[in-house]
Amino acid sequence: MNNFFLLIFETIASLQIKFKIQKSTQNQDIVWTGESWFCSNQVKHYPACSKGSTYIPVHSFVWILDDGKKSFPAYVEDFFEDCRGQKMVKLRPFLSASEVEPLVPGLNPHSREVFITPSRLEISARHVKGPAEVLTPKHFLQHSSAESLVSYREFVNNRVRPFALNELSGYADQPAVSSREEEIMGIVYGLPAAGGPHDTVMWLKRGETVKKRLKKAKKVEVESESFPKVGENVEILCQDKGVKGCWFRCKVLSMLPKCLRVMHCDVSNVDGSGQLEDWVPKARVAYPDVLEMRCEGRLTVRPWPHWNSSDLAAEVGTAVDVWWYSGWWEAVVTGIDTSEQPKIQVYLPGEQKFLFFERKDVRASKDWVGEQWVDVKPKLDILSFLNSHLNPLPKVKLPQFTYSGGVGRSENGSKSELSSSSGLNRKKKQRHDRDANDNSIIAE
């Protein structure tokens, strides 16, 4: 019995000693670095801290270890001491793709993608595990390691929107980030400059090197002496995953032989200090579109269109641009709502989405070829094309609606009258409905 109590006593003593050692190690492991300063609230701030042999400055990316022993990445905004003298860190956490994807249908994130949040957390600095590497897609493709993360979107109020990661202070201090010259002569254009839907860039095909991609880019560049010029308003086409097919409105600030410095008219800097500025290729031919509607040789930089949504005579198969997420997205009409609050149903080929828009947010789409506007030929067989080409197993099922005289359902589930200019007779309509019912539903 005495041996039993002795064993319990030794165990408790051992645990107490272990706890004290751990607590002491945690306190001693975190050391402030640099000169401190006081803000107007008399809070003492520090520019950096050291944890063991690791130096962690403000405006860096770190791993945070929560009490559940799970790690998540975050961006450090401040180091300070609270009223009790505790070492604290203020940070913006990132969410993983697995956390965001269930809340945003059709997101299709990269497996290493994380989403920055607008939330600020103030926690003990002891939770800082060590440095993290969070890159824009461009730098992720060029320099990523097994531990690298990629981020170009922000998760706000259960929605995802573009985010310029490279505009965060300290981003360029990461070892994996390339030089400014590489940013200016970037491989592909993203939103924003080197990073940032929602720096987004097109992912390189497996095994394709950066050198090969640069050679491809050189082959599709063309020269133009008269357009654009400094001070002109332009639209920039993004062909990157997440914002593929979106034209962003910009103004030309300066020029290099093959690049333009532009200021975005509808996208602001992360800190709210002004409009986002970016370098983009001066004259690059756009990639072919999947619907085979667009003109060959069209460029990724074009003037602002002089027409507006009131000029649109929309029919099924008409090429349109829709105003969505601070840009004009290329789309094709797939249905017309003729109810009291009419909406136009469109398909975005770049993102493979079916969406509804009010007529005021839809304009006719044209291509800029040979320094002139060219009409885009309608694709009257768009419905059958989508079913037979985009996802044959199983086939694409359009959002439910019926043709002229029928009753459909709008985005919010309310009934609405819809019409189509396809000219299908009743027999074709019945066959269409029967085929649609035989297929599984795949709709955004």
Short mmCIF file of C-alpha atoms in Angstrom, two decimals:
data_model
loop_
_atom_site.label_atom_id
_atom_site.label_comp_id
_atom_site.label_asym_id
_atom_site.label_seq_id
_atom_site.Cartn_x
_atom_site.Cartn_y
_atom_site.Cartn_z
CA MET A 1 0.00 0.00 0.00
CA ASN A 2 2.86 2.35 0.89
CA ASN A 3 4.46 1.62 -2.47
CA PHE A 4 1.15 2.48 -4.18
CA PHE A 5 0.91 5.93 -2.51
CA LEU A 6 4.60 6.51 -3.19
CA LEU A 7 4.02 5.79 -6.88
CA ILE A 8 1.09 8.25 -7.01
CA PHE A 9 3.14 10.92 -5.25
CA GLU A 10 6.07 10.47 -7.64
CA THR A 11 3.71 10.62 -10.65
CA ILE A 12 2.05 13.85 -9.46
CA ALA A 13 5.41 15.41 -8.70
CA SER A 14 6.70 14.41 -12.13
CA LEU A 15 3.67 15.96 -13.85
CA GLN A 16 4.02 19.18 -11.84
CA ILE A 17 7.69 19.48 -12.75
CA LYS A 18 6.92 18.73 -16.41
CA PHE A 19 4.16 21.36 -16.46
CA LYS A 20 6.42 23.99 -14.89
CA ILE A 21 9.18 23.22 -17.38
CA GLN A 22 6.76 23.48 -20.31
CA LYS A 23 5.30 26.75 -19.02
CA SER A 24 8.76 28.18 -18.41
CA THR A 25 9.91 27.08 -21.86
CA GLN A 26 6.91 28.73 -23.51
CA ASN A 27 7.55 32.03 -21.75
CA GLN A 28 11.29 32.01 -22.37
CA ASP A 29 10.96 30.83 -25.97
CA ILE A 30 9.25 34.05 -27.11
CA VAL A 31 11.51 37.10 -27.11
CA TRP A 32 10.63 40.55 -28.44
CA THR A 33 12.99 41.85 -31.11
CA GLY A 34 13.60 45.45 -32.13
CA GLU A 35 12.67 48.79 -30.58
CA SER A 36 9.26 49.04 -28.96
CA TRP A 37 6.82 51.92 -29.35
CA PHE A 38 3.61 53.10 -27.71
CA CYS A 39 0.41 53.88 -29.58
CA SER A 40 -2.17 56.50 -28.54
CA ASN A 41 -3.83 53.88 -26.31
CA GLN A 42 -0.54 53.41 -24.44
CA VAL A 43 -0.19 49.86 -25.75
CA LYS A 44 3.39 48.70 -26.21
CA HIS A 45 4.09 47.34 -29.70
CA TYR A 46 7.06 45.45 -31.15
CA PRO A 47 8.28 45.00 -34.74
CA ALA A 48 9.15 41.31 -34.36
CA CYS A 49 9.65 38.38 -32.05
CA SER A 50 12.00 35.44 -31.89
CA LYS A 51 10.90 31.94 -31.04
CA GLY A 52 13.96 29.83 -30.43
CA SER A 53 16.23 30.51 -33.39
CA THR A 54 13.35 31.63 -35.63
CA TYR A 55 12.87 35.33 -36.36
CA ILE A 56 9.24 36.33 -37.03
CA PRO A 57 8.56 39.96 -38.03
CA VAL A 58 5.30 41.83 -38.30
CA HIS A 59 3.73 41.47 -41.78
CA SER A 60 4.79 37.88 -42.21
CA PHE A 61 2.94 34.61 -42.75
CA VAL A 62 2.97 32.10 -39.91
CA TRP A 63 1.51 28.83 -38.73
CA ILE A 64 -0.70 29.11 -35.64
CA LEU A 65 -1.14 26.16 -33.29
CA ASP A 66 -4.50 26.27 -31.54
CA ASP A 67 -5.38 24.56 -28.27
CA GLY A 68 -6.69 21.58 -30.20
CA LYS A 69 -3.19 21.01 -31.59
CA LYS A 70 -4.37 21.90 -35.09
CA SER A 71 -2.40 24.34 -37.21
CA PHE A 72 -3.73 27.02 -39.52
CA PRO A 73 -1.94 29.75 -41.52
CA ALA A 74 -2.28 33.43 -40.69
CA TYR A 75 -0.91 36.85 -41.55
CA VAL A 76 0.73 38.78 -38.69
CA GLU A 77 -0.34 42.42 -38.39
CA ASP A 78 1.03 43.33 -34.97
CA PHE A 79 2.96 42.19 -31.90
CA PHE A 80 2.09 43.85 -28.59
CA GLU A 81 1.77 43.40 -24.83
CA ASP A 82 -1.63 43.49 -23.18
CA CYS A 83 -2.45 45.15 -19.85
CA ARG A 84 -1.15 42.10 -17.96
CA GLY A 85 2.16 42.07 -19.79
CA GLN A 86 1.25 39.02 -21.87
CA LYS A 87 2.96 38.71 -25.24
CA MET A 88 0.21 38.94 -27.88
CA VAL A 89 -0.11 38.76 -31.66
CA LYS A 90 -2.77 40.29 -33.89
CA LEU A 91 -3.37 38.32 -37.07
CA ARG A 92 -5.67 37.59 -39.99
CA PRO A 93 -6.41 33.87 -40.25
CA PHE A 94 -6.70 31.86 -43.45
CA LEU A 95 -9.33 29.16 -43.99
CA SER A 96 -8.54 25.92 -45.77
CA ALA A 97 -10.28 24.81 -48.95
CA SER A 98 -12.04 22.03 -47.02
CA GLU A 99 -13.61 24.63 -44.71
CA VAL A 100 -14.79 26.99 -47.45
CA GLU A 101 -15.83 24.60 -50.22
CA PRO A 102 -19.01 23.30 -48.47
CA LEU A 103 -20.22 26.89 -48.07
CA VAL A 104 -19.63 28.03 -51.67
CA PRO A 105 -21.10 25.67 -54.30
CA GLY A 106 -19.00 25.20 -57.42
CA LEU A 107 -15.87 26.69 -55.88
CA ASN A 108 -13.45 24.01 -57.19
CA PRO A 109 -10.41 25.19 -55.16
CA HIS A 110 -6.84 24.02 -55.59
CA SER A 111 -5.84 21.39 -53.03
CA ARG A 112 -3.28 23.77 -51.49
CA GLU A 113 -5.46 26.88 -51.66
CA VAL A 114 -6.28 28.89 -48.55
CA PHE A 115 -8.70 31.81 -48.24
CA ILE A 116 -7.83 34.93 -46.28
CA THR A 117 -10.53 36.35 -44.02
CA PRO A 118 -11.27 39.93 -42.89
CA SER A 119 -11.39 38.82 -39.24
CA ARG A 120 -8.70 39.89 -36.80
CA LEU A 121 -7.65 37.64 -33.93
CA GLU A 122 -5.67 38.69 -30.88
CA ILE A 123 -4.11 35.65 -29.23
CA SER A 124 -1.09 34.75 -27.16
CA ALA A 125 2.15 34.85 -29.14
CA ARG A 126 2.97 31.40 -27.77
CA HIS A 127 0.56 29.98 -30.34
CA VAL A 128 2.88 31.07 -33.17
CA LYS A 129 4.38 27.82 -34.41
CA GLY A 130 6.69 29.17 -37.10
CA PRO A 131 6.87 30.74 -40.57
CA ALA A 132 4.45 29.73 -43.31
CA GLU A 133 4.78 30.20 -47.07
CA VAL A 134 1.67 31.63 -48.74
CA LEU A 135 2.09 32.56 -52.40
CA THR A 136 0.15 33.99 -55.30
CA PRO A 137 -0.62 31.44 -58.03
CA LYS A 138 2.18 32.77 -60.22
CA HIS A 139 4.85 32.34 -57.56
CA PHE A 140 3.29 29.09 -56.39
CA LEU A 141 3.79 27.62 -59.87
CA GLN A 142 7.38 28.83 -60.03
CA HIS A 143 8.76 28.23 -56.55
CA SER A 144 6.39 26.15 -54.45
CA SER A 145 7.58 23.45 -52.08
CA ALA A 146 5.70 20.65 -50.37
CA GLU A 147 4.67 23.06 -47.60
CA SER A 148 3.71 26.01 -49.81
CA LEU A 149 0.16 27.35 -49.87
CA VAL A 150 -1.55 29.39 -52.57
CA SER A 151 -4.05 32.19 -52.01
CA TYR A 152 -5.80 34.72 -54.23
CA ARG A 153 -9.32 34.89 -52.82
CA GLU A 154 -11.00 36.23 -49.69
CA PHE A 155 -13.89 34.56 -47.86
CA VAL A 156 -16.41 37.17 -46.65
CA ASN A 157 -19.99 36.56 -45.52
CA ASN A 158 -20.15 33.09 -47.09
CA ARG A 159 -18.96 34.49 -50.41
CA VAL A 160 -15.62 34.46 -52.22
CA ARG A 161 -14.15 37.53 -53.87
CA PRO A 162 -10.79 38.48 -55.45
CA PHE A 163 -7.92 39.29 -53.14
CA ALA A 164 -4.53 40.79 -54.04
CA LEU A 165 -2.23 38.80 -51.78
CA ASN A 166 0.89 40.44 -53.20
CA GLU A 167 -0.41 43.83 -52.01
CA LEU A 168 0.02 42.77 -48.37
CA SER A 169 3.04 44.38 -46.70
CA GLY A 170 5.85 41.87 -46.37
CA TYR A 171 4.64 39.54 -49.10
CA ALA A 172 7.72 40.18 -51.27
CA ASP A 173 10.01 39.35 -48.32
CA GLN A 174 9.21 35.66 -48.65
CA PRO A 175 12.17 33.69 -50.07
CA ALA A 176 10.07 32.09 -52.78
CA VAL A 177 8.89 35.37 -54.25
CA SER A 178 10.64 36.28 -57.48
CA SER A 179 12.26 39.63 -58.26
CA ARG A 180 10.30 42.66 -59.43
CA GLU A 181 11.53 42.15 -62.97
CA GLU A 182 9.89 38.71 -63.04
CA GLU A 183 6.66 40.25 -61.75
CA ILE A 184 6.63 42.87 -64.53
CA MET A 185 7.38 40.32 -67.25
CA GLY A 186 4.94 37.82 -65.73
CA ILE A 187 4.00 34.62 -67.49
CA VAL A 188 0.29 35.19 -67.35
CA TYR A 189 -1.96 37.96 -66.14
CA GLY A 190 -3.72 37.51 -62.85
CA LEU A 191 -5.76 39.57 -60.48
CA PRO A 192 -4.02 41.36 -58.91
CA ALA A 193 -0.44 42.02 -60.12
CA ALA A 194 1.43 38.88 -59.25
CA GLY A 195 -1.21 37.44 -57.25
CA GLY A 196 -4.84 37.64 -56.85
CA PRO A 197 -12.24 36.25 -58.26
CA HIS A 198 -11.27 36.14 -57.12
CA ASP A 199 -3.68 36.92 -58.16
CA THR A 200 -5.36 34.23 -59.97
CA VAL A 201 -3.49 32.57 -62.78
CA MET A 202 -3.98 29.59 -65.01
CA TRP A 203 -2.34 26.51 -63.55
CA LEU A 204 0.44 25.10 -65.69
CA LYS A 205 -0.15 21.67 -67.14
CA ARG A 206 1.60 18.88 -65.30
CA GLY A 207 5.22 18.67 -66.43
CA GLU A 208 5.15 22.00 -68.28
CA THR A 209 8.07 24.18 -67.27
CA VAL A 210 8.09 27.92 -66.84
CA LYS A 211 10.60 28.20 -69.68
CA LYS A 212 8.24 26.41 -72.07
CA ARG A 213 5.36 28.65 -71.00
CA LEU A 214 7.45 31.74 -71.69
CA LYS A 215 8.18 30.50 -75.20
CA LYS A 216 4.46 29.99 -75.79
CA ALA A 217 3.70 33.50 -74.56
CA LYS A 218 6.22 35.04 -76.96
CA LYS A 219 4.56 33.37 -79.91
CA VAL A 220 1.20 34.97 -79.28
CA GLU A 221 2.31 38.57 -78.68
CA VAL A 222 1.50 41.11 -81.39
CA GLU A 223 2.52 44.71 -81.89
CA SER A 224 0.16 47.67 -81.95
CA GLU A 225 1.40 51.23 -82.39
CA SER A 226 -1.85 53.16 -82.06
CA PHE A 227 -3.48 51.33 -79.13
CA PRO A 228 -3.32 51.57 -76.24
CA LYS A 229 -1.86 54.88 -75.13
CA VAL A 230 -1.08 56.36 -71.73
CA GLY A 231 -4.22 57.81 -70.17
CA GLU A 232 -6.64 55.66 -72.16
CA ASN A 233 -9.33 53.51 -70.57
CA VAL A 234 -8.97 49.82 -71.36
CA GLU A 235 -10.42 46.46 -70.38
CA ILE A 236 -8.07 43.63 -69.42
CA LEU A 237 -9.09 40.01 -70.02
CA CYS A 238 -8.18 37.55 -67.30
CA GLN A 239 -7.94 33.93 -68.41
CA ASP A 240 -6.93 32.41 -65.12
CA LYS A 241 -8.72 29.82 -63.04
CA GLY A 242 -11.25 31.51 -60.81
CA VAL A 243 -11.73 34.59 -62.99
CA LYS A 244 -11.46 33.11 -66.47
CA GLY A 245 -13.29 35.18 -69.04
CA CYS A 246 -13.55 38.35 -66.94
CA TRP A 247 -12.77 41.80 -68.38
CA PHE A 248 -11.58 44.27 -65.73
CA ARG A 249 -11.88 48.00 -66.38
CA CYS A 250 -8.57 49.85 -66.09
CA LYS A 251 -6.72 53.04 -67.02
CA VAL A 252 -3.24 53.01 -68.60
CA LEU A 253 -0.72 54.79 -66.35
CA SER A 254 2.56 54.05 -68.14
CA MET A 255 4.05 51.74 -70.74
CA LEU A 256 7.07 49.55 -71.39
CA PRO A 257 7.82 47.95 -74.76
CA LYS A 258 5.75 44.86 -73.91
CA CYS A 259 3.93 45.78 -70.72
CA LEU A 260 1.35 48.25 -69.45
CA ARG A 261 1.07 49.72 -65.99
CA VAL A 262 -2.67 50.00 -65.34
CA MET A 263 -4.90 51.14 -62.51
CA HIS A 264 -8.05 49.13 -61.84
CA CYS A 265 -11.21 51.22 -61.78
CA ASP A 266 -13.30 48.78 -59.74
CA VAL A 267 -10.74 46.92 -57.59
CA SER A 268 -9.18 48.63 -54.56
CA ASN A 269 -6.01 47.90 -52.64
CA VAL A 270 -6.37 45.61 -49.66
CA ASP A 271 -5.65 48.39 -47.17
CA GLY A 272 -8.14 50.73 -48.84
CA SER A 273 -5.39 53.22 -49.74
CA GLY A 274 -6.52 53.53 -53.35
CA GLN A 275 -7.17 51.62 -56.53
CA LEU A 276 -5.15 48.52 -57.37
CA GLU A 277 -2.32 49.00 -59.87
CA ASP A 278 -0.86 46.20 -61.96
CA TRP A 279 1.49 45.27 -64.81
CA VAL A 280 -0.09 43.41 -67.73
CA PRO A 281 1.08 42.26 -71.20
CA LYS A 282 0.64 45.01 -73.78
CA ALA A 283 -0.54 42.96 -76.74
CA ARG A 284 -1.31 39.29 -76.21
CA VAL A 285 -3.68 37.10 -78.17
CA ALA A 286 -6.37 35.44 -76.06
CA TYR A 287 -6.67 31.69 -75.81
CA PRO A 288 -9.41 30.00 -77.89
CA ASP A 289 -12.78 29.78 -76.16
CA VAL A 290 -14.44 26.45 -75.41
CA LEU A 291 -17.71 27.43 -77.11
CA GLU A 292 -15.90 28.20 -80.38
CA MET A 293 -17.76 31.52 -80.68
CA ARG A 294 -14.95 34.03 -80.34
CA CYS A 295 -12.82 35.48 -83.13
CA GLU A 296 -9.29 34.22 -83.62
CA GLY A 297 -6.64 36.81 -82.95
CA ARG A 298 -8.59 38.81 -80.37
CA LEU A 299 -6.42 40.52 -77.78
CA THR A 300 -6.48 40.53 -73.99
CA VAL A 301 -6.38 44.34 -73.94
CA ARG A 302 -9.15 46.35 -75.59
CA PRO A 303 -10.84 49.77 -75.33
CA TRP A 304 -13.92 50.32 -73.24
CA PRO A 305 -17.00 49.39 -75.30
CA HIS A 306 -19.06 52.45 -76.29
CA TRP A 307 -22.41 50.67 -75.98
CA ASN A 308 -24.38 49.77 -72.87
CA SER A 309 -26.96 47.26 -71.67
CA SER A 310 -29.89 49.20 -73.14
CA ASP A 311 -28.65 48.33 -76.64
CA LEU A 312 -29.01 44.59 -76.03
CA ALA A 313 -31.49 42.47 -77.97
CA ALA A 314 -30.94 39.21 -76.14
CA GLU A 315 -31.85 35.84 -77.62
CA VAL A 316 -30.82 32.33 -76.69
CA GLY A 317 -27.31 31.82 -78.04
CA THR A 318 -26.39 35.53 -78.00
CA ALA A 319 -22.88 36.34 -76.78
CA VAL A 320 -23.06 38.78 -73.86
CA ASP A 321 -20.97 40.28 -71.08
CA VAL A 322 -22.45 40.29 -67.57
CA TRP A 323 -21.42 42.58 -64.71
CA TRP A 324 -20.34 40.35 -61.81
CA TYR A 325 -17.67 40.68 -59.11
CA SER A 326 -16.25 44.03 -60.30
CA GLY A 327 -15.85 43.03 -63.93
CA TRP A 328 -17.56 42.12 -67.20
CA TRP A 329 -17.69 38.33 -67.66
CA GLU A 330 -18.06 36.67 -71.05
CA ALA A 331 -21.24 34.61 -71.24
CA VAL A 332 -23.91 33.28 -73.59
CA VAL A 333 -27.68 33.60 -73.14
CA THR A 334 -29.45 30.31 -72.32
CA GLY A 335 -32.90 31.61 -71.36
CA ILE A 336 -35.08 34.73 -71.22
CA ASP A 337 -37.33 35.46 -68.25
CA THR A 338 -40.50 37.35 -69.30
CA SER A 339 -42.05 37.81 -65.87
CA GLU A 340 -42.75 41.18 -64.22
CA GLN A 341 -39.15 41.28 -62.99
CA PRO A 342 -37.37 39.86 -66.04
CA LYS A 343 -33.97 38.27 -65.77
CA ILE A 344 -31.65 36.77 -68.33
CA GLN A 345 -30.20 33.34 -67.74
CA VAL A 346 -26.62 32.97 -68.95
CA TYR A 347 -23.84 30.42 -69.00
CA LEU A 348 -20.28 31.50 -68.11
CA PRO A 349 -18.00 29.16 -70.12
CA GLY A 350 -14.84 30.23 -68.30
CA GLU A 351 -16.21 29.21 -64.90
CA GLN A 352 -18.87 26.72 -66.09
CA LYS A 353 -21.64 28.48 -64.21
CA PHE A 354 -25.34 29.11 -64.89
CA LEU A 355 -26.45 32.46 -63.45
CA PHE A 356 -29.37 34.90 -63.62
CA PHE A 357 -28.86 38.63 -64.23
CA GLU A 358 -31.05 41.67 -64.57
CA ARG A 359 -31.04 43.20 -68.05
CA LYS A 360 -29.23 46.31 -66.78
CA ASP A 361 -26.22 44.12 -65.89
CA VAL A 362 -26.01 42.50 -69.33
CA ARG A 363 -24.49 44.00 -72.48
CA ALA A 364 -23.77 42.73 -75.99
CA SER A 365 -20.35 41.12 -76.30
CA LYS A 366 -17.98 41.91 -79.17
CA ASP A 367 -14.36 41.08 -79.95
CA TRP A 368 -11.56 43.59 -80.52
CA VAL A 369 -9.68 42.34 -83.60
CA GLY A 370 -7.45 44.37 -85.90
CA GLU A 371 -8.14 47.50 -83.84
CA GLN A 372 -11.87 47.36 -84.53
CA TRP A 373 -14.98 45.85 -82.94
CA VAL A 374 -16.25 42.61 -84.48
CA ASP A 375 -19.64 41.04 -83.77
CA VAL A 376 -19.64 37.61 -82.15
CA LYS A 377 -21.75 35.15 -84.12
CA PRO A 378 -24.64 33.74 -82.01
CA LYS A 379 -24.59 30.07 -81.08
CA LEU A 380 -28.20 29.06 -81.59
CA ASP A 381 -27.49 25.44 -80.66
CA ILE A 382 -26.00 26.39 -77.31
CA LEU A 383 -28.31 24.13 -75.29
CA SER A 384 -27.53 20.98 -77.24
CA PHE A 385 -23.86 21.97 -77.42
CA LEU A 386 -23.60 22.16 -73.64
CA ASN A 387 -25.25 18.78 -73.23
CA SER A 388 -23.06 17.04 -75.79
CA HIS A 389 -19.67 18.66 -75.25
CA LEU A 390 -19.04 19.93 -71.76
CA ASN A 391 -19.86 16.94 -69.58
CA PRO A 392 -21.18 13.95 -71.52
CA LEU A 393 -21.02 11.49 -68.59
CA PRO A 394 -23.37 12.44 -67.08
CA LYS A 395 -24.80 15.10 -69.37
CA VAL A 396 -25.20 18.70 -68.27
CA LYS A 397 -28.73 19.42 -67.06
CA LEU A 398 -29.65 23.08 -67.40
CA PRO A 399 -31.42 24.85 -64.54
CA GLN A 400 -35.10 24.03 -64.90
CA PHE A 401 -37.17 26.21 -67.20
CA THR A 402 -39.63 25.62 -70.01
CA TYR A 403 -40.08 27.35 -73.31
CA SER A 404 -42.53 30.04 -74.43
CA GLY A 405 -45.85 29.72 -72.64
CA GLY A 406 -44.40 27.46 -69.94
CA VAL A 407 -43.60 28.08 -66.33
CA GLY A 408 -40.04 28.06 -65.05
CA ARG A 409 -38.28 28.71 -61.82
CA SER A 410 -36.00 31.64 -61.19
CA GLU A 411 -32.83 31.65 -59.11
CA ASN A 412 -34.73 32.16 -55.87
CA GLY A 413 -37.19 29.38 -56.63
CA SER A 414 -40.15 31.60 -57.59
CA LYS A 415 -42.18 30.81 -60.68
CA SER A 416 -41.54 32.90 -63.77
CA GLU A 417 -42.51 32.90 -67.43
CA LEU A 418 -39.63 32.03 -69.76
CA SER A 419 -39.35 32.14 -73.51
CA SER A 420 -36.81 30.86 -76.05
CA SER A 421 -36.07 31.89 -79.60
CA SER A 422 -34.86 28.46 -80.59
CA GLY A 423 -37.98 27.79 -82.69
CA LEU A 424 -38.47 24.30 -81.30
CA ASN A 425 -41.88 22.91 -82.02
CA ARG A 426 -43.92 21.01 -79.48
CA LYS A 427 -42.53 17.64 -80.54
CA LYS A 428 -38.94 18.76 -80.09
CA LYS A 429 -39.85 20.33 -76.76
CA GLN A 430 -41.34 17.07 -75.51
CA ARG A 431 -38.27 15.15 -76.60
CA HIS A 432 -36.05 17.73 -74.88
CA ASP A 433 -38.00 17.44 -71.63
CA ARG A 434 -37.93 13.65 -71.77
CA ASP A 435 -34.18 13.54 -72.36
CA ALA A 436 -33.61 16.04 -69.59
CA ASN A 437 -35.57 13.95 -67.10
CA ASP A 438 -33.45 10.91 -67.96
CA ASN A 439 -30.26 12.68 -67.00
CA SER A 440 -28.90 13.52 -63.58
CA ILE A 441 -29.05 17.15 -62.55
CA ILE A 442 -25.79 19.04 -62.67
CA ALA A 443 -26.35 22.73 -62.20
CA GLU A 444 -24.55 25.40 -60.35
#
